Structure formats: C-alpha cells, structure tokens
Coordinates of C-alpha atoms in Angstrom, one line a residue:
G1 CA 1.0 19.3 17.4
P2 CA 3.8 21.8 17.0
C3 CA 1.7 24.5 15.3
A4 CA -0.9 24.4 18.1
I5 CA 1.9 24.6 20.7
A6 CA 3.4 27.6 18.8
A7 CA 0.0 29.4 18.9
I8 CA -0.2 28.9 22.7
L9 CA 3.3 30.3 23.2
R10 CA 2.5 33.3 21.0
D11 CA -0.7 34.0 22.9
E12 CA 1.1 33.8 26.2
Q13 CA 3.9 36.0 24.9
I14 CA 6.7 33.6 25.6
P15 CA 9.9 34.9 24.0
K16 CA 11.0 32.8 21.0
P17 CA 14.5 31.2 21.3
S18 CA 16.4 34.0 19.5
E19 CA 14.6 36.7 21.6
Y20 CA 15.4 34.8 24.8
R21 CA 19.0 34.5 23.7
F22 CA 19.1 38.3 23.2
R23 CA 17.6 39.0 26.6
T24 CA 20.0 36.6 28.4
E25 CA 23.2 37.0 26.3
G26 CA 22.7 40.2 24.4
A27 CA 23.2 38.6 21.1
Y28 CA 20.8 37.8 18.2
G29 CA 21.0 34.8 15.9
F30 CA 21.3 34.9 12.2
K31 CA 18.4 36.5 10.3
T32 CA 16.3 37.1 13.4
D33 CA 13.1 39.2 13.1
K34 CA 13.6 41.7 15.9
E35 CA 10.1 43.1 15.4
D36 CA 8.4 39.9 16.3
P37 CA 9.8 38.7 19.7
Y38 CA 7.0 36.2 20.2
G39 CA 6.8 34.8 16.7
W40 CA 6.9 31.1 17.5
T41 CA 6.3 28.8 14.5
G42 CA 5.5 25.1 14.1
P43 CA 9.0 24.2 12.8
T44 CA 10.7 26.0 15.7
V45 CA 8.7 23.9 18.2
A46 CA 9.3 20.7 16.2
S47 CA 13.1 21.3 16.2
I48 CA 13.0 21.6 20.0
L49 CA 11.0 18.4 20.4
D50 CA 13.5 16.6 18.1
N51 CA 16.6 18.0 19.7
E52 CA 18.4 15.4 21.8
V53 CA 20.4 18.1 23.7
Y54 CA 17.4 18.3 26.1
L55 CA 17.9 14.6 26.7
G56 CA 21.5 15.1 27.8
N57 CA 23.0 13.9 24.5
T58 CA 25.3 15.5 21.9
V59 CA 24.8 14.6 18.2
N60 CA 27.5 15.5 15.8
F61 CA 27.9 15.2 11.9
R62 CA 24.2 15.8 11.3
T63 CA 24.9 18.0 8.2
E64 CA 27.6 18.3 5.5
V65 CA 28.5 20.7 2.7
V66 CA 27.7 19.4 -0.7
S67 CA 31.2 20.0 -2.1
F68 CA 34.1 22.4 -2.0
K69 CA 32.4 24.3 -4.9
D70 CA 28.8 24.0 -3.7
K71 CA 28.5 25.4 -0.2
R72 CA 24.9 24.3 0.3
V73 CA 24.4 22.4 3.6
R74 CA 22.4 19.2 3.5
E75 CA 21.4 16.7 6.2
R76 CA 23.2 13.4 6.5
P77 CA 21.5 10.1 6.9
Q78 CA 20.7 9.3 10.6
N79 CA 22.8 6.2 10.5
E80 CA 25.9 8.4 9.9
W81 CA 25.3 10.7 12.8
V82 CA 27.6 10.4 15.8
R83 CA 25.6 10.3 19.1
I84 CA 27.4 10.9 22.4
E85 CA 25.1 10.2 25.3
N86 CA 25.1 11.8 28.8
T87 CA 27.4 14.7 27.9
H88 CA 25.5 17.1 30.2
E89 CA 22.5 17.2 32.5
A90 CA 19.2 16.3 30.9
L91 CA 16.2 18.5 31.1
I92 CA 13.7 15.7 30.5
D93 CA 13.7 11.9 31.3
P94 CA 14.1 9.2 28.6
E95 CA 10.5 7.9 29.2
T96 CA 9.0 11.4 28.5
W97 CA 11.2 11.8 25.4
E98 CA 10.1 8.4 24.1
I99 CA 6.4 9.2 24.6
V100 CA 6.8 12.5 22.7
R101 CA 8.5 10.6 19.8
R102 CA 5.7 8.1 19.6
V103 CA 3.0 10.8 19.8
R104 CA 4.7 12.7 17.0
E105 CA 5.2 9.6 14.8
G106 CA 1.4 9.1 14.9
K107 CA 1.0 12.2 12.6
R108 CA -2.2 13.2 14.4
R109 CA -4.2 15.1 11.8
P110 CA -7.7 16.6 12.3
N111 CA -10.7 15.0 10.6
K112 CA -13.5 16.9 8.9
T113 CA -15.0 17.9 12.3
G114 CA -11.6 19.2 13.5
E115 CA -11.1 16.4 15.9
I116 CA -7.8 14.5 16.3
S117 CA -7.9 10.8 17.2
K118 CA -5.9 9.7 20.1
Y119 CA -5.3 6.3 18.3
S120 CA -3.7 8.0 15.3
G121 CA -0.9 5.7 13.9
L122 CA -1.6 2.9 16.3
I123 CA -4.4 0.8 14.6
F124 CA -3.7 -1.6 11.8
C125 CA -5.6 -4.0 9.6
A126 CA -4.9 -7.7 10.4
D127 CA -5.2 -8.7 6.7
C128 CA -3.6 -6.0 4.5
G129 CA -1.5 -4.3 7.2
N130 CA -2.7 -0.8 6.4
K131 CA -3.5 1.8 9.1
H132 CA -7.1 2.4 10.1
Y133 CA -8.9 5.6 9.1
Y134 CA -10.8 7.5 11.8
R135 CA -14.4 8.3 10.7
R136 CA -16.8 10.4 12.8
P137 CA -20.3 11.2 11.3
S138 CA -20.8 14.4 13.2
A139 CA -19.6 16.3 16.3
V140 CA -22.8 15.7 18.1
E141 CA -22.7 11.9 17.9
P142 CA -19.3 10.8 19.3
E143 CA -20.6 7.3 20.1
K144 CA -20.8 6.6 16.3
S145 CA -17.2 7.3 15.6
T146 CA -15.5 4.3 14.0
F147 CA -12.2 3.1 12.7
V148 CA -12.1 1.4 9.3
C149 CA -9.3 -0.1 7.1
S150 CA -7.8 2.7 5.0
R151 CA -7.2 0.4 2.1
Y152 CA -10.8 -0.7 2.0
R153 CA -12.0 2.9 2.3
K154 CA -9.7 4.1 -0.5
H155 CA -10.5 1.3 -2.9
L156 CA -14.2 0.8 -1.9
G157 CA -15.9 -1.7 -4.2
E158 CA -12.6 -3.1 -5.6
E159 CA -12.5 -6.0 -3.0
L160 CA -8.9 -5.3 -2.1
C161 CA -9.8 -5.6 1.6
T162 CA -12.8 -5.6 4.0
P163 CA -13.8 -2.9 6.5
H164 CA -12.4 -4.4 9.7
S165 CA -14.4 -1.6 11.4
I166 CA -14.7 -1.1 15.1
R167 CA -16.5 1.7 17.1
E168 CA -14.2 4.0 19.1
V169 CA -16.3 3.6 22.3
V170 CA -15.9 -0.2 22.1
L171 CA -12.2 0.1 21.5
D172 CA -11.8 2.5 24.4
E173 CA -13.5 0.0 26.8
L174 CA -11.4 -2.9 25.6
V175 CA -8.0 -1.1 25.6
L176 CA -8.6 0.6 29.0
E177 CA -9.7 -2.7 30.6
E178 CA -6.7 -4.5 29.2
I179 CA -4.2 -1.8 30.3
N180 CA -5.6 -1.7 33.8
R181 CA -5.7 -5.5 34.0
T182 CA -2.0 -5.8 32.8
L183 CA -0.9 -3.1 35.2
Y184 CA -2.6 -4.7 38.2
Y185 CA -1.0 -8.0 37.3
A186 CA 2.4 -6.4 36.9
R187 CA 2.1 -4.7 40.3
T188 CA 0.6 -7.5 42.4
K189 CA 2.4 -10.5 40.8
T190 CA 5.7 -9.0 39.7
Q191 CA 7.9 -12.1 39.7
E192 CA 5.3 -14.2 37.9
F193 CA 4.7 -11.4 35.4
A194 CA 8.4 -11.0 34.6
A195 CA 8.9 -14.8 34.3
Y196 CA 6.0 -15.1 31.9
I197 CA 7.3 -12.2 29.7
N198 CA 10.8 -13.6 29.6
R199 CA 9.6 -17.1 28.6
K200 CA 7.3 -15.7 26.0
S201 CA 9.5 -13.2 24.2
S202 CA 13.1 -14.2 24.6
S203 CA 13.6 -16.9 21.9
Q204 CA 11.4 -15.4 19.1
T205 CA 12.5 -11.9 19.7
R206 CA 16.2 -12.8 19.6
K207 CA 15.7 -14.6 16.2
E208 CA 14.1 -11.5 14.8
L209 CA 16.8 -9.3 16.3
N210 CA 19.6 -11.4 14.7
A211 CA 17.9 -11.3 11.3
R212 CA 17.4 -7.5 11.4
T213 CA 21.0 -7.0 12.6
A214 CA 22.4 -9.2 9.8
E215 CA 20.3 -7.2 7.2
Q216 CA 21.6 -3.9 8.7
I217 CA 25.2 -5.0 8.4
Q218 CA 24.8 -6.0 4.8
A219 CA 23.0 -2.7 4.0
Q220 CA 25.7 -0.6 5.6
K221 CA 28.4 -2.6 3.8
R222 CA 26.6 -1.9 0.4
V223 CA 26.3 1.8 1.2
T224 CA 30.1 1.9 1.8
E225 CA 30.6 0.1 -1.5
L226 CA 28.4 2.5 -3.4
K227 CA 30.4 5.5 -2.1
A228 CA 33.6 3.9 -3.4
L229 CA 31.8 3.2 -6.7
F230 CA 30.7 6.8 -7.0
K231 CA 34.3 8.0 -6.6
R232 CA 35.6 5.5 -9.1
L233 CA 32.9 6.4 -11.6
Y234 CA 33.7 10.1 -11.3
E235 CA 37.4 9.4 -11.9
D236 CA 36.6 7.2 -14.9
N237 CA 34.5 9.9 -16.4
V238 CA 37.1 12.6 -15.9
L239 CA 39.8 10.4 -17.4
G240 CA 37.6 9.6 -20.4
R241 CA 37.2 5.9 -19.7
I242 CA 33.4 6.2 -19.8
S243 CA 31.2 8.6 -21.7
D244 CA 29.0 11.2 -20.1
E245 CA 25.9 9.2 -21.0
Q246 CA 27.2 6.1 -19.3
F247 CA 28.2 8.3 -16.3
R248 CA 24.7 9.7 -16.0
M249 CA 23.0 6.3 -16.4
L250 CA 25.2 4.5 -13.8
S251 CA 25.2 7.4 -11.3
A252 CA 21.4 7.5 -11.4
E253 CA 21.2 3.8 -10.7
Y254 CA 23.7 4.1 -7.8
T255 CA 21.9 7.1 -6.4
D256 CA 18.5 5.3 -6.4
E257 CA 20.0 2.3 -4.8
Q258 CA 21.7 4.4 -2.1
K259 CA 18.5 6.3 -1.3
S260 CA 16.6 3.0 -1.0
L261 CA 19.3 1.5 1.3
E262 CA 19.4 4.6 3.5
A263 CA 15.6 4.5 3.9
R264 CA 15.7 0.9 4.8
L265 CA 18.6 1.5 7.3
S266 CA 16.4 4.1 9.0
E267 CA 13.6 1.5 9.3
L268 CA 15.9 -1.2 10.5
E269 CA 17.3 1.1 13.2
K270 CA 13.8 1.6 14.6
E271 CA 12.9 -2.1 14.3
I272 CA 16.1 -3.2 16.0
E273 CA 15.6 -0.7 18.8
A274 CA 12.1 -2.0 19.4
L275 CA 13.2 -5.6 19.4
R276 CA 16.0 -4.8 21.9
E277 CA 13.4 -3.1 24.1
N278 CA 11.4 -6.3 24.1
V279 CA 14.4 -8.4 25.2
T280 CA 16.0 -6.1 27.8
N281 CA 13.4 -3.6 29.0
V282 CA 10.7 -5.7 30.8
Q283 CA 11.9 -3.9 33.9
R284 CA 11.1 -0.5 32.3
F285 CA 7.5 -1.6 31.9
L286 CA 7.4 -2.7 35.5
D287 CA 8.8 0.6 36.7
T288 CA 6.3 2.5 34.6
A289 CA 3.4 0.3 35.9
K290 CA 4.2 1.3 39.5
K291 CA 3.4 4.9 38.6
Y292 CA -0.2 4.1 37.7
T293 CA -2.9 2.6 39.8
D294 CA -6.3 2.9 38.1
I295 CA -6.4 4.7 34.8
K296 CA -9.8 6.3 34.3
E297 CA -9.3 7.8 30.8
L298 CA -7.3 7.0 27.7
T299 CA -5.1 9.9 26.4
P300 CA -2.6 9.9 23.6
E301 CA 0.2 9.9 26.2
I302 CA -1.3 6.9 28.1
L303 CA -1.8 4.9 24.9
R304 CA 1.8 5.5 23.7
T305 CA 3.2 4.8 27.1
F306 CA 1.8 1.3 27.1
V307 CA 0.6 0.3 23.6
Q308 CA 2.8 -0.5 20.6
K309 CA 0.0 -1.1 18.2
I310 CA -3.5 -2.5 17.9
V311 CA -4.4 -5.0 15.2
I312 CA -8.1 -5.3 14.1
H313 CA -9.4 -8.5 12.6
E314 CA -12.4 -8.9 10.4
R315 CA -15.6 -10.1 12.1
E316 CA -16.5 -13.8 11.7
Q317 CA -19.5 -12.6 9.7
K318 CA -18.7 -9.5 7.7
H319 CA -20.9 -6.5 8.0
T320 CA -22.6 -8.0 11.1
K321 CA -22.4 -5.7 14.1
N322 CA -22.9 -8.5 16.7
A323 CA -20.5 -11.1 15.2
P324 CA -17.4 -11.9 17.3
Q325 CA -14.3 -9.9 16.4
Q326 CA -10.7 -10.4 17.4
I327 CA -8.6 -7.4 18.6
D328 CA -4.9 -7.8 19.2
I329 CA -3.3 -5.3 21.7
H330 CA 0.5 -5.3 21.5
F331 CA 2.1 -3.7 24.5
R332 CA 5.4 -1.8 24.4
Y333 CA 8.3 -4.1 25.5
L334 CA 6.0 -7.0 25.9
G335 CA 4.1 -7.8 22.7
M336 CA 0.7 -9.6 23.0
L337 CA -0.1 -11.0 26.4
E338 CA -2.0 -14.3 25.9
G339 CA -2.8 -16.6 28.8
M340 CA -1.4 -14.1 31.3
D341 CA -4.0 -15.0 33.9
E342 CA -2.8 -18.5 34.2
P343 CA 0.9 -18.4 34.9
E344 CA 1.0 -21.4 37.1
S345 CA -0.8 -23.7 34.6
E346 CA 1.5 -22.4 31.9
K347 CA 4.6 -23.1 34.0
T348 CA 3.3 -26.7 34.6
A349 CA 2.6 -27.3 30.9
S350 CA 6.1 -26.1 30.0
A351 CA 7.7 -28.4 32.6

C-alpha cells in the first residue's frame, strides 16, 4: 500500500517530490517542509499512483472554485474531466497502470495477524453478492486460512446468508491450475481460443453494453437538467418567487439526486469500460498470455492481471467439508471459460 511504500522511500532516503524539484530546478513548492527532505507520506505516493501524467495523458478540469465569493477549490466529478491521451511520452505501459488500479481498488487491509490477502476485493458470494472476508486463525497455521461470506459473518445467526467458505490453500490450487490451463490453451491453440471467446461473449456483452450506455446517457442528461434547475431555483429565490424554506427544501432534494447520479455515473463508467474490454480486447489477453509460460506462485499482480473476480457457491451440503462446491473464475476480458477444452465439438454443435 501507499503508506508501506512511503516508509521504504523514507528509509532509503529518496528525496520527496518537492525536494527533488528543488535539487533539479532550484525551486520549492507551496508550503514545503524544508527540514524534512525525505518525508514521504501515503497520500503523496497515492497521488503519484493515480496521476495519469505518467501514462502519457493530460487531464484537465479536475477541480473548480466554489464561486466568485468562495475561493475554496473542490474536485469535479470524474465524468466532467477532460482527458487528452498521448500528449507526451509515457513512463509506464497501460497494462502496468491497469494492474496498479486493480490492486489499489482491492483495498488490501491487514487482518488481525498483520497479513494482507492477495485475493482482497476479488472474491464474492454467489447468493448475496457480498465480498468474502479473509479469516486466519493464527500466523503459525496458514493452511487453515479461509474465506467466508462477509454478510454471513456480520449477521451470524440471522440466516441472511450462509458461509460459502473455502480454504485459501484449496483456492490457490484451483486458481493457479485454471490460469495455467487457460494460458497454455491460449498460447498453443490461439485461433481456436480467439474464436471460442468471440462466439461466447460478443452477443451477450453487446446487449449489456448497450443497456449501460443508454443508462449513462439518461443520467448525464438528468445531471444537465439539474444544473439548469439549480440556476432557475436560485433566481426565483432572489426575485422572491419562492420562499427561503421552499428554496432550502428543493435545493436539498436536487443536491441529493445529483450526488446519487454522479455516483452512479462513476460506476457506469467502470462497467462500460469493462464491457468494452470484453468485446474488443481478447487480443490483449493473448498478448499478455505470451509473456507467461508456467506460473508457479500466485501474487496480487498475477491475480489482477488475469482474474476479474471469483464467485463462491455454497456447498451442496452446508457445513460439510467434503461436499462438492462450485467455484466460478471470471477472467479479465473473457469472463467464465466453460467447455473451453472442446472447441471442435462446440463448433459442430453450433453448426
């Protein structure tokens, strides 16, 4: 995480950005602590990891002044930013940037033993949709570490969900085997693999993409309408057409609706981007697959390079360790890969 990275940079006495700027340009930034040249902090590291300038892009209109009277600066919604790509040479490649995004979105927090799960943010319950909670009895018994539905754990005894538990060592074995199997198939039978993915995902993904895009357009239209309503409401209040009480009530309603819409637009942007990847970026998966031959160990980076999410179903017999259990592994760009070992039979059936 950013705080751990900052601690390493401080220990290695790497100059913080303002100090580096002073050493190279002879100028300090605003409110710089000159007595602490190596004072890296978590927010400083996080701002670098989230700054698209290193990707070769320029992002404008990220902030705005509240009003001509109130000079405070606030951040604008991401859907209002203006992003100009490839304005200068990138320092990192898009694939690395995307992996960092996915690792950071996982919100990897230490458990009681101080350990961080590499699966953080990737495992979901098949029935209630909640994320799974990482549970490790002790530091000396890693083989007993398990994942359990967070809703079940939080509402234990209320029968809102069931454990959907799985041991980490079992999940490691399943995921590693499935990743290696998929990569081997993608490398050795590239044409059949691409044909299978295109047949599988194109129609359903495009339906979902069209639905999300239509919802995004409607939400953006409503946000524009709300801005006009705010302006009209303010004018009516100034001219005495509506009372101060009516103004407060209506403006509060509009503000709540606008916040809800902006949050949904942010979600829709991510969903649409993921769906577009599923349609157009099968080649990206193939290009990535060529870089790996036989993965021996799962890491957060490996997981987020290939896995979109993992869905855990309840066992056929609850609370029975040896009962069959379904695990759905959704790959990035590809989704679930069912029947992939039999492309020819699938082709014959579709014909």
